[in-house]
Coordinates of C-alpha atoms and ligand atoms in Angstrom, one line a residue:
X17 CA 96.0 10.6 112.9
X18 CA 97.5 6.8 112.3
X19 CA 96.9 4.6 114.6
X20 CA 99.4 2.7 116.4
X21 CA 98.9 0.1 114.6
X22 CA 99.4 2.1 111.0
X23 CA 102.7 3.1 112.4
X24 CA 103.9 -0.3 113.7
X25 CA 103.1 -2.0 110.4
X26 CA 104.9 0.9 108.3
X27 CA 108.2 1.1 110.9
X28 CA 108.3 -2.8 110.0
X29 CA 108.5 -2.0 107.1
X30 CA 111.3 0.1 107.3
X31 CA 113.1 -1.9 109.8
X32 CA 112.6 0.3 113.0
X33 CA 109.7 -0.7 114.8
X34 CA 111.8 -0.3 118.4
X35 CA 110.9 3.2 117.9
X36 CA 107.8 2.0 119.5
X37 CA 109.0 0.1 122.3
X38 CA 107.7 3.0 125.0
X39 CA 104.6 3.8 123.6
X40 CA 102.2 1.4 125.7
X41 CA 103.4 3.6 128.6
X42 CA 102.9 6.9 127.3
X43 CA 100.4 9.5 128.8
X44 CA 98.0 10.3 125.8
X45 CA 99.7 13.5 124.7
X46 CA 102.9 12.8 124.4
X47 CA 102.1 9.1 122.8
X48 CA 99.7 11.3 120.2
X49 CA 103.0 12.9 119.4
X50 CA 105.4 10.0 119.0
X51 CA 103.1 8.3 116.4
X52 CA 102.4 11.9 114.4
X53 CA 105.8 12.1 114.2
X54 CA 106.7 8.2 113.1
X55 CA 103.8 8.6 110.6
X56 CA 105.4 11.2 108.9
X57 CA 108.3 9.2 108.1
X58 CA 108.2 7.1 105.0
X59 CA 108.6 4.0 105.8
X60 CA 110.7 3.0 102.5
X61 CA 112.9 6.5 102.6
X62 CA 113.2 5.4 106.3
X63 CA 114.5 1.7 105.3
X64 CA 117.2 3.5 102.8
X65 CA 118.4 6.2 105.1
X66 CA 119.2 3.8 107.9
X67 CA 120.4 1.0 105.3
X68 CA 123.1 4.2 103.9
X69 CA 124.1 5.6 107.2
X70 CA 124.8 1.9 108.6
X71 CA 126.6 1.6 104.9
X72 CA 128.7 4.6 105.1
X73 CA 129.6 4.0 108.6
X74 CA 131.3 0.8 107.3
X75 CA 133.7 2.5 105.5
X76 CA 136.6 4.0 106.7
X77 CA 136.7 7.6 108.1
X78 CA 138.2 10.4 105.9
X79 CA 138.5 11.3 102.3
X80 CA 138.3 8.1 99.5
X81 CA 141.5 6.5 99.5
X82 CA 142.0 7.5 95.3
X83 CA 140.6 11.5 96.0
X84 CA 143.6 13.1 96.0
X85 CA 144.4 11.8 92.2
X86 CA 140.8 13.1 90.7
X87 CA 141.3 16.8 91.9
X88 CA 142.7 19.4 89.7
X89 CA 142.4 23.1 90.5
X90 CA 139.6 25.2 88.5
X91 CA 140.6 25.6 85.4
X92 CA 141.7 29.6 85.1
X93 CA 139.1 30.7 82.7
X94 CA 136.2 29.8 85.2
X95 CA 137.9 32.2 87.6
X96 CA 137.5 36.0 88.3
X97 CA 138.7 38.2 90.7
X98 CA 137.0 41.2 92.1
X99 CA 140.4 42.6 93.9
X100 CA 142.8 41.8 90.9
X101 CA 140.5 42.8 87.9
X102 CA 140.9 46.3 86.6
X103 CA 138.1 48.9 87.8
X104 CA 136.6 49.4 84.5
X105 CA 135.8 45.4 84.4
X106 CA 134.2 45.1 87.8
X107 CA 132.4 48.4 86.9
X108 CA 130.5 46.7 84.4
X109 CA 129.8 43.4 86.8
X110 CA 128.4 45.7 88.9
X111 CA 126.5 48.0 86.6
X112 CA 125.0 44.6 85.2
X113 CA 124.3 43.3 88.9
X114 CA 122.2 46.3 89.4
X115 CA 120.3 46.4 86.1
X116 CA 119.1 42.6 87.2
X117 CA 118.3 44.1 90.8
X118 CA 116.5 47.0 89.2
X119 CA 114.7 45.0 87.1
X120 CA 113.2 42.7 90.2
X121 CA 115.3 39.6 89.1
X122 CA 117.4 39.3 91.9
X123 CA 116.4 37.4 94.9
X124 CA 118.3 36.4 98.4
X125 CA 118.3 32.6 100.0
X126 CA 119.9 32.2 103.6
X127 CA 120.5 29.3 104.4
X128 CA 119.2 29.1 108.3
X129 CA 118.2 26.1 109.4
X130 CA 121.7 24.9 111.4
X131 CA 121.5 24.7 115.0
X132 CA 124.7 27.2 116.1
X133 CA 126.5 24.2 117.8
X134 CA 129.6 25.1 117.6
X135 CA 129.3 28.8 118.8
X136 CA 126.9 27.3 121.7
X137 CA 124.0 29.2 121.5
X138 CA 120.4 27.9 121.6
X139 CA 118.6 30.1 119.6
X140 CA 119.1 30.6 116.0
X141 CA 123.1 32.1 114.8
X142 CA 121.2 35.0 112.8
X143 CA 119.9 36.8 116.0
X144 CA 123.4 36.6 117.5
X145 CA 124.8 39.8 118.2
X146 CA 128.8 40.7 118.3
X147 CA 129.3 43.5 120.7
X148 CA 128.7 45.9 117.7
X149 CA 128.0 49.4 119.3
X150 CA 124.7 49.3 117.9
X151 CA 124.1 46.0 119.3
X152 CA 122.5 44.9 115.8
X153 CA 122.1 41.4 114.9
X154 CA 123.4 39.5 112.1
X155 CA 119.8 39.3 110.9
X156 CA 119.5 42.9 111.2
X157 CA 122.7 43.6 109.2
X158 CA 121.4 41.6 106.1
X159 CA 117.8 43.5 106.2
X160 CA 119.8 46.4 105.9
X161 CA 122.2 45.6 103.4
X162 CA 119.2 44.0 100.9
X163 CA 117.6 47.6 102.1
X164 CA 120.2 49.6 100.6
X165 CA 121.0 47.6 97.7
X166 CA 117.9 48.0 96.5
X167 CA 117.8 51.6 97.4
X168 CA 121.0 51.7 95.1
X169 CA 119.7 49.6 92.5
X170 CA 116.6 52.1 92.4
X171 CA 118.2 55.5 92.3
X172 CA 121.0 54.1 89.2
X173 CA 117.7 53.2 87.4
X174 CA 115.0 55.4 88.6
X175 CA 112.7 52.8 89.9
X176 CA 111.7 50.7 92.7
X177 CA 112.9 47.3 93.0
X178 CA 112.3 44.5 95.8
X179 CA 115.2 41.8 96.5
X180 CA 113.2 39.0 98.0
X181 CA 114.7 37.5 101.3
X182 CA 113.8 33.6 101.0
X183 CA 115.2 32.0 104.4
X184 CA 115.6 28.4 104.7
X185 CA 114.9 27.5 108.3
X186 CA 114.5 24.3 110.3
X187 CA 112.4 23.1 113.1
X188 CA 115.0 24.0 115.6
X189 CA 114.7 27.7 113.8
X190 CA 111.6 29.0 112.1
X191 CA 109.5 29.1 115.8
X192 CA 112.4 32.1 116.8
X193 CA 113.5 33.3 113.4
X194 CA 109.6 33.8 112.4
X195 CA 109.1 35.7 116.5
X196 CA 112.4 37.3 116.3
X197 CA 111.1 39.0 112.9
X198 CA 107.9 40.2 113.7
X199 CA 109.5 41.6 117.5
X200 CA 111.7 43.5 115.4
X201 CA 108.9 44.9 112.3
X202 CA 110.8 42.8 109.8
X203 CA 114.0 45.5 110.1
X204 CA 110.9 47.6 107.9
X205 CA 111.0 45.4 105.1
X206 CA 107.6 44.3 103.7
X207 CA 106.8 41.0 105.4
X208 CA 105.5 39.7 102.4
X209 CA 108.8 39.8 100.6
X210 CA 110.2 37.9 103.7
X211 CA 109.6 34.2 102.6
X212 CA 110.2 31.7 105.3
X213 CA 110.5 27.7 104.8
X214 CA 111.8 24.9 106.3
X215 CA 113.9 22.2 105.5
X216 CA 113.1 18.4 106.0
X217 CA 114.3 16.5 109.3
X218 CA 115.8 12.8 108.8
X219 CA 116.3 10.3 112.4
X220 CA 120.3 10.4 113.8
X221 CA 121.3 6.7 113.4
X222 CA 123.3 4.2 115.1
X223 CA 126.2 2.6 113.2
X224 CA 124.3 -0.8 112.9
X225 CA 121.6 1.4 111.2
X226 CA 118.5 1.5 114.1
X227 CA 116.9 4.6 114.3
X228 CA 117.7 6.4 118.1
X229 CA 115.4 7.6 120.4
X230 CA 116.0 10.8 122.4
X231 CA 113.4 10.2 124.3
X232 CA 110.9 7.5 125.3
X233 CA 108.2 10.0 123.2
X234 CA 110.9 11.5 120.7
X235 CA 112.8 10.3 117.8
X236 CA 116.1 12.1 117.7
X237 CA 116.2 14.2 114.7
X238 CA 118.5 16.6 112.8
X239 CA 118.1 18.9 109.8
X240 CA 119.3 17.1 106.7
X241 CA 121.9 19.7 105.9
X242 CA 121.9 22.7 103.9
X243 CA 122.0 20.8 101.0
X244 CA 118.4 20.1 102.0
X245 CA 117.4 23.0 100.5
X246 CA 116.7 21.3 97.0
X247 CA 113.6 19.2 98.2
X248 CA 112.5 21.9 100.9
X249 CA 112.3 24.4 97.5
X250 CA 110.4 21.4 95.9
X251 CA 108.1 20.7 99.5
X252 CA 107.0 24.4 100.0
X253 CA 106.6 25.6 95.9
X254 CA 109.4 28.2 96.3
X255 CA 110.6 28.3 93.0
X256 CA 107.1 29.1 91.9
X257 CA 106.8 31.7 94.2
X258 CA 110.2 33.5 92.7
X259 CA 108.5 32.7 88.7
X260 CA 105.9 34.7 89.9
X261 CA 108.0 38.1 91.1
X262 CA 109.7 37.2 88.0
X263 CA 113.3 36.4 89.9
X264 CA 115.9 34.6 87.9
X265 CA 119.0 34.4 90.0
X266 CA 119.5 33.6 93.3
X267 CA 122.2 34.8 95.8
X268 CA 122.4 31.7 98.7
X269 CA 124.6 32.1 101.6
X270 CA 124.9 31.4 105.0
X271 CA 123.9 33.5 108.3
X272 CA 127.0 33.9 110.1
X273 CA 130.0 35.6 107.8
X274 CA 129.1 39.4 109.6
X275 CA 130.6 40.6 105.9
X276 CA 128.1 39.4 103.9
X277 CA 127.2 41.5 100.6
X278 CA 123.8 40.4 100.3
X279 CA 122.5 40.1 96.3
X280 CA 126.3 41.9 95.8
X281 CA 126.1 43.5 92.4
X282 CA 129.5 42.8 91.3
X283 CA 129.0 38.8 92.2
X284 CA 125.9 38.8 90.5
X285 CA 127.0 40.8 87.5
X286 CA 130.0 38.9 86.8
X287 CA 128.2 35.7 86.9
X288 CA 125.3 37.3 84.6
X289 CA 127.9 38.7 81.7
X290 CA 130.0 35.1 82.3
X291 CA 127.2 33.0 81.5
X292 CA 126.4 31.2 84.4
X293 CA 124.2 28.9 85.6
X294 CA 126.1 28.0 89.0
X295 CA 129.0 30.3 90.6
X296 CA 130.9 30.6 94.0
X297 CA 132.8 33.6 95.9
X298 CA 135.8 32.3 97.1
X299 CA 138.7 34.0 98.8
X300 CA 142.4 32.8 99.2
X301 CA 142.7 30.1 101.7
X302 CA 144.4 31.3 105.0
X303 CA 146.2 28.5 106.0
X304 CA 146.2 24.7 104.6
X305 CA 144.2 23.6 107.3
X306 CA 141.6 26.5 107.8
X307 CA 137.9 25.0 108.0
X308 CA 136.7 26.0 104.7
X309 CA 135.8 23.8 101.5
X310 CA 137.7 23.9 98.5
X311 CA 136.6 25.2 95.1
X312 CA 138.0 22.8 92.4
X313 CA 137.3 20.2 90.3
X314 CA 136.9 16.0 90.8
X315 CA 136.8 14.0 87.8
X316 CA 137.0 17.2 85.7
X317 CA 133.6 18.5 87.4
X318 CA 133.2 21.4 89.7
X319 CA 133.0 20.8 93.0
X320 CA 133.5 22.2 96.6
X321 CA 135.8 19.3 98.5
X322 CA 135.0 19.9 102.3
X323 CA 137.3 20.9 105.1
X324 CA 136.4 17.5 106.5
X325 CA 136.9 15.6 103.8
X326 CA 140.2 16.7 102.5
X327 CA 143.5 15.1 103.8
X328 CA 145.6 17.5 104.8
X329 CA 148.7 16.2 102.4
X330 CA 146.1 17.7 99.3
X331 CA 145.9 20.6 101.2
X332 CA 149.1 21.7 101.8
X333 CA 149.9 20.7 98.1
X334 CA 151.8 24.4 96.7
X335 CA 151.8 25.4 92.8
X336 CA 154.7 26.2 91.1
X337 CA 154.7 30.3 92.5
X338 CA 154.4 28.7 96.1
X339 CA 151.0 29.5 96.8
X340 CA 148.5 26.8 98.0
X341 CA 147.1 24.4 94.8
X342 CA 143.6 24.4 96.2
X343 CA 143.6 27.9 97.7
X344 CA 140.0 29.1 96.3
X345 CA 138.3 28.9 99.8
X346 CA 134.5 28.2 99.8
X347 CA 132.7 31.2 101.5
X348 CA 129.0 29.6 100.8
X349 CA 128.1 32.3 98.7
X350 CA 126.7 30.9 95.5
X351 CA 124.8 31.7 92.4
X352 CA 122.3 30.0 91.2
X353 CA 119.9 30.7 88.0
X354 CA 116.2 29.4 88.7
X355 CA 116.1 27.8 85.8
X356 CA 118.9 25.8 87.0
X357 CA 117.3 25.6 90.7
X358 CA 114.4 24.0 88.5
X359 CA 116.4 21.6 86.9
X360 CA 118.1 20.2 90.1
X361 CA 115.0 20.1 92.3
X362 CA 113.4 18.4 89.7
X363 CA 115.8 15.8 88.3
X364 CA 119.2 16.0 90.3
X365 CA 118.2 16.1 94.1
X366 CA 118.6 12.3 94.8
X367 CA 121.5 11.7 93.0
X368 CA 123.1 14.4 95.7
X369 CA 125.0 12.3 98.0
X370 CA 125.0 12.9 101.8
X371 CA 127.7 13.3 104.1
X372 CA 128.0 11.8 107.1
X373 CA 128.8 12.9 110.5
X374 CA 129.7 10.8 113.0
X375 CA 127.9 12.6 116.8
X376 CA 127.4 12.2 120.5
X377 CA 123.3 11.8 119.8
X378 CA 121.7 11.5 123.2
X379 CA 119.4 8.4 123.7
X380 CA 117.1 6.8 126.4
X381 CA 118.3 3.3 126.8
X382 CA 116.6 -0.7 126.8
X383 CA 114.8 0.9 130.7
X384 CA 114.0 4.2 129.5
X385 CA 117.1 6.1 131.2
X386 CA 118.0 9.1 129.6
X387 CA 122.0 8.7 128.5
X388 CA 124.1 11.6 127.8
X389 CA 126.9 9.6 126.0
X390 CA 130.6 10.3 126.4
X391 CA 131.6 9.3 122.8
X392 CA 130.1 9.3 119.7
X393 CA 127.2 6.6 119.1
X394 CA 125.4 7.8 115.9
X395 CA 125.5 9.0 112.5
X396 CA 123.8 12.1 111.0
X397 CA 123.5 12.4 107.4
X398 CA 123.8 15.4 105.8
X399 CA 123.2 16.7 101.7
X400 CA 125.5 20.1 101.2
X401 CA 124.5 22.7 99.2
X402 CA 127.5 22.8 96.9
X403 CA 127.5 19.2 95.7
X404 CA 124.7 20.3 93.1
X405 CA 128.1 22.7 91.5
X406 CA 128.7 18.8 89.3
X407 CA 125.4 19.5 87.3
X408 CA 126.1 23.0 86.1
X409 CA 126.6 24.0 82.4
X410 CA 128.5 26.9 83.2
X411 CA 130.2 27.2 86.3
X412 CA 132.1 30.2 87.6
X413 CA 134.4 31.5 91.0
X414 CA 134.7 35.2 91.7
X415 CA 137.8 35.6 94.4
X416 CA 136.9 38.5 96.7
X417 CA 138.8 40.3 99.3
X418 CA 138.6 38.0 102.8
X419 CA 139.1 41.5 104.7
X420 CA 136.1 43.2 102.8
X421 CA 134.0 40.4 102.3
X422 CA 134.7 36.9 104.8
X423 CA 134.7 36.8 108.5
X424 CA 132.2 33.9 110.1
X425 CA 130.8 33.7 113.5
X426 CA 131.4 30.0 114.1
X427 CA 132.7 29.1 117.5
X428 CA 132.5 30.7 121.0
X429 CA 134.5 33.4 122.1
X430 CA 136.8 30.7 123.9
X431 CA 138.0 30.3 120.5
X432 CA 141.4 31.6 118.9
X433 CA 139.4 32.6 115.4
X434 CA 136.1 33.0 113.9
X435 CA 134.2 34.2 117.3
X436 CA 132.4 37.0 118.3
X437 CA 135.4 39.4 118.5
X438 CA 137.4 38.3 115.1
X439 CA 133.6 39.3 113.8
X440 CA 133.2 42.5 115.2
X441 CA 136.8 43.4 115.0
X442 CA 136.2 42.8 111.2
X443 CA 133.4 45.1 110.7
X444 CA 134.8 47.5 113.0
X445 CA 138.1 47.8 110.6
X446 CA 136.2 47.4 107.7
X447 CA 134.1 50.6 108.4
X448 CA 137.4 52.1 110.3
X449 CA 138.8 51.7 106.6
X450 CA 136.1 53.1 104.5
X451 CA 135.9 56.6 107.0
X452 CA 139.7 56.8 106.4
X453 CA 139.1 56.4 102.5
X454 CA 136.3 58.9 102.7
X455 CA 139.0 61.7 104.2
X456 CA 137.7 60.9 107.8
X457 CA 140.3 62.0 110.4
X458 CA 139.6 60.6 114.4
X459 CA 141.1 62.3 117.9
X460 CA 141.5 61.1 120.9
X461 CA 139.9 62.4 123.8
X462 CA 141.9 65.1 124.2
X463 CA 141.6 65.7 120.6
X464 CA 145.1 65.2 119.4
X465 CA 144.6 63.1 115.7
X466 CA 144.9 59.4 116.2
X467 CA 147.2 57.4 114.1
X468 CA 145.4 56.4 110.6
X469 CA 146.4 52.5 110.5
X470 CA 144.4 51.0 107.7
X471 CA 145.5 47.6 107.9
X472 CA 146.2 45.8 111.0
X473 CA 146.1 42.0 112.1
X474 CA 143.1 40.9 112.6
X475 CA 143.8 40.5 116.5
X476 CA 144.2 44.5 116.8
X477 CA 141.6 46.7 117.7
X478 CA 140.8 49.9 115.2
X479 CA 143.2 52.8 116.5
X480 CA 138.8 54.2 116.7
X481 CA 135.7 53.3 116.6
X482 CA 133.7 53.5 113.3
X483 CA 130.2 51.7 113.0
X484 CA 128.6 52.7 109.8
X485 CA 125.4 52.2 108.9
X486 CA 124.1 49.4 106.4
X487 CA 121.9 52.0 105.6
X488 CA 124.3 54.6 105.1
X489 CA 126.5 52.4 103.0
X490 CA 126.6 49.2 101.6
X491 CA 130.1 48.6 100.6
X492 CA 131.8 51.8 101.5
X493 CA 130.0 53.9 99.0
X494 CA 129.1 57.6 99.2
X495 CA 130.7 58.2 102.8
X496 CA 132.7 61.4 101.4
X497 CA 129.9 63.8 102.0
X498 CA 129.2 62.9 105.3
X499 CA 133.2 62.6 106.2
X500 CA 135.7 64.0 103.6
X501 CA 138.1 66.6 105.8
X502 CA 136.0 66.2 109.2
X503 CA 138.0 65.3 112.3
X504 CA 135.5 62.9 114.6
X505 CA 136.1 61.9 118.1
X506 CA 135.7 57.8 118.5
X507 CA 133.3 56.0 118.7
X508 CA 132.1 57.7 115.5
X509 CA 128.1 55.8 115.1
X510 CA 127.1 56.7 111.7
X511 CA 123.2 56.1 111.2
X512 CA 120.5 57.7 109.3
X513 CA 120.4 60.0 111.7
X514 CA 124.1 60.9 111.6
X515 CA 124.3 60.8 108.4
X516 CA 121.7 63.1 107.9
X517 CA 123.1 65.6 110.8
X518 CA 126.4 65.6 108.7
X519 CA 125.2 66.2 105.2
X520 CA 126.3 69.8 103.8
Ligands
LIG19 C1 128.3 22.3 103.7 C2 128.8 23.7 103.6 O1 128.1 24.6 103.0 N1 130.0 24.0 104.1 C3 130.5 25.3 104.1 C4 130.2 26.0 105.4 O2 130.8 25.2 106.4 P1 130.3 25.1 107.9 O3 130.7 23.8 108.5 O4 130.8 26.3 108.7 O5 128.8 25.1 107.7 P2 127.6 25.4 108.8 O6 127.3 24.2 109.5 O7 127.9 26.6 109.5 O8 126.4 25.7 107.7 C5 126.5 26.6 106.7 C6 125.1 27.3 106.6 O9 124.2 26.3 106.3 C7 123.1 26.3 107.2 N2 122.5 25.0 107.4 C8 123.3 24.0 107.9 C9 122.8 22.7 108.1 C10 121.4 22.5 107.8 O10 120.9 21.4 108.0 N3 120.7 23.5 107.4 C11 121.2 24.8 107.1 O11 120.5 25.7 106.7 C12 123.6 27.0 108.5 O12 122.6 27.6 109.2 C13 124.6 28.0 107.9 O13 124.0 29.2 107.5 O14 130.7 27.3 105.4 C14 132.1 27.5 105.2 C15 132.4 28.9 105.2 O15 132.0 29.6 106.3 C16 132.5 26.8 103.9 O16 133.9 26.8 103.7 C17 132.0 25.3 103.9 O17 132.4 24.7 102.7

């Protein structure tokens, strides 16, 4: 271990040695702490990320004055659509998406290492559950779906096939994630295709660009966004772990849209046949102001524009048929070949930009007094995932339906959208939807048929209750046999075990 010494001399270095300034009074333990964790910091990376936030902070809050004139929509041809195209054309992206799965190229990445603020839990957002009648968790829904998909993949192709799970994690969330997974038996995948890692941790800063102490024996510390995913690949050898199962595209995405087609076959197939190095799924934009990045181009270059760094005059801009200009929303779904992971770990990472975000960081003050602070006193910086989309060869947007495919768990149910009911309202009607498709019909108690109302806002309960299965289906697939002509009583709960009750 450094001495304190060691430490001192490299936090000079970097500018920062009051990190130290309540070490002499530290019991043994916690002092051991405080200097593991200052030694791990390098000093000069430590002088630069200070000297940046500080810098940034300088400069006046919200998008670059001269933004708004560098974007242009994404040029058409980079652009599919999975709801618009004809069905023979998404046929073949998804016949391609599962010949890659079949043939073991196909891998998974969630991104996992965010802390859930906003929807005000303290564990990790993955083991969140909505209410569903099943009471699965969003982790458990996406070991299902890469379950079946590969089931699906298998059975078109004759073989078996393993989609890898990679799952970026943080200190806040590989300790639960890594429990949570071996409480629940992996959801019965094969732990060894379950490949955990964690991301890298940078200091919360002051605007003049100190370093702040949480507490006297803690340095206050965040995840350095999910764009830190590039050096964390680099830190724990992950791309040489996916050369060795022989993956060559990746499906990233984050934990909490409850819709999430996990390795989707059309997504991956169109991306395959187009070419692609890089790709997004994107669905309309709601509204001008609804918190989701923007697929589009700055300085003729892909890019995603975030919700917090657009003004809203670019966002409200309309085209000529009315509809929004920059209406391809970002749903953090992406594509990425490994050969292009390669390139950008390698080469590209530190020209990736961070964000910043300006936070309430709790500190101890100049006595030691913890301080809960009213306003916002810090800076944390932050690399996104998406800002690699400006090194891509070929880069590519598939829309998707939001219904089928978009509906994020971000905030707490006090929220009016994207909370634990508009979630598992959404899967409710989404399944609701596919039994009606599949000739379900549902009664009501005293078995008179209930009205069949397919669409409905998304503040409306289903007319019933229809939880399907991951395992059953993975995107509405192969539900007639169970349900063509049969009349079902809600709540209609169809498992394995259903399912194979109901099969003819
Ligand atoms: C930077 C980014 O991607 N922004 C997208 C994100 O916004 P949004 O602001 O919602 O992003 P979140 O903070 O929820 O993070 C997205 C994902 O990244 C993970 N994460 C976050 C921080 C971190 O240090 N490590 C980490 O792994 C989170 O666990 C989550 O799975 O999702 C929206 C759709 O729902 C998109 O429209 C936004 O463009």
């Amino acid at each position: 271990m450094a001495s304190e010494r060691d430490v001192h001399a490299r936090l000079q270095r970097a500018g920062q040695e009051h990190l130290l300034r309540f070490c002499a009074e530290l019991a043994p333990g916690p002092r051991a702490a405080l200097l593991a964790e200052l030694g791990a910091l390098e000093p000069e990376a430590l002088r630069e990320h200070c000297r940046r936030a500080a810098e940034a902070c300088a400069h006046p809050p919200g998008p670059p004055p001269d933004l708004a004139a560098r974007l242009r929509p994404l040029p058409p041809e980079c652009v599919g659509s999975a709801s618009r195209c004809d069905p023979e054309t998404r046929r073949l992206w998804e016949e391609e998406g599962f010949r890659q799965i079949a043939l073991n190229k196909v891998a998974v990445l969630l991104l996992a290492g965010g802390q859930g603020t906003r929807l005000g839990v303290t564990y990790p957002k993955g083991m969140y559950q909505v209410g569903l009648p099943s009471q699965k968790t969003l982790y458990q829904l996406q070991a299902e779906r890469i379950r079946r998909v590969e089931q699906l993949a298998g059975q078109r192709y004759g073989t078996r096939c393993t989609v890898p799970w990679y799952i970026m994690t943080s200190e806040f969330t590989l300790g639960p994630t890594a429990k949570f997974f071996k409480e629940h038996d992996f959801f019965h995948l094969a732990p060894s295709n379950v490949i955990m890692f964690e991301q890298r941790m940078l200091p919360a800063v002051t605007f003049d660009g100190r370093a702040i102490l949480e507490q006297k024996d803690k340095v206050a510390m965040a995840p350095d966004g999910n764009g830190g995913l590039y050096c964390a690949l680099s830190d724990h050898q992950i791309l040489e772990d996916m050369e060795r199962r022989g993956v060559e595209f990746v499906h990233v995405y984050c934990v909490d849209n409850i819709l999430v087609r996990l390795a989707d076959p059309v997504f991956i197939g169109f991306c395959v046949l187009r070419g692609a190095d890089c790709g997004a799924k994107v669905v309309e934009k709601a509204y001008p102001e609804e918190p989701v990045g923007v697929v589009c181009q700055v300085d003729g270059v892909p890019q995603v524009v975030e919700y917090s760094e657009i003004s809203p005059e670019t966002a409200q801009l309309r085209g000529p048929d009315g509809s929004l200009l920059y209406s391809l929303g970002n749903i953090c779904n992406h594509f990425f070949t490994r050969d292009f992971l390669q390139v950008v770990s390698s080469e590209f990472e530190p020209l990736l930009k961070p964000h910043v975000a300006v936070k309430k960081v709790p500190y101890v003050d100049e006595e030691g007094n913890p301080v809960k602070p009213i306003k916002p006193n810090g800076i944390k910086m932050e690399k996104f995932v998406f800002d690699v989309f400006q090194f891509a060869k070929s880069f590519v947007a598939l829309e998707v339906s939001r219904e089928e495919e978009f509906s994020p768990l971000k905030n707490a149910a006090s929220a009016a959208r994207d909370n634990p009911d508009t979630t598992r309202r959404a899967l409710l009607m989404q399944h609701y939807r596919w039994a009606l498709q599949a000739g379900a019909h549902f009664l009501d108690a005293c078995g008179a048929r209930l009205p069949e109302l397919p669409s409905l806002p998304g503040s409306r309960e289903p007319p019933a209750i229809c939880e399907i299965s991951p395992l059953v289906s993975y995107s509405g697939e192969g539900l007639e046999v169970y349900l063509q002509g049969r009349e079902f009583q809600s709540p209609l709960i169809l498992d394995e075990n259903q399912a194979r009750a109901l099969r003819p």
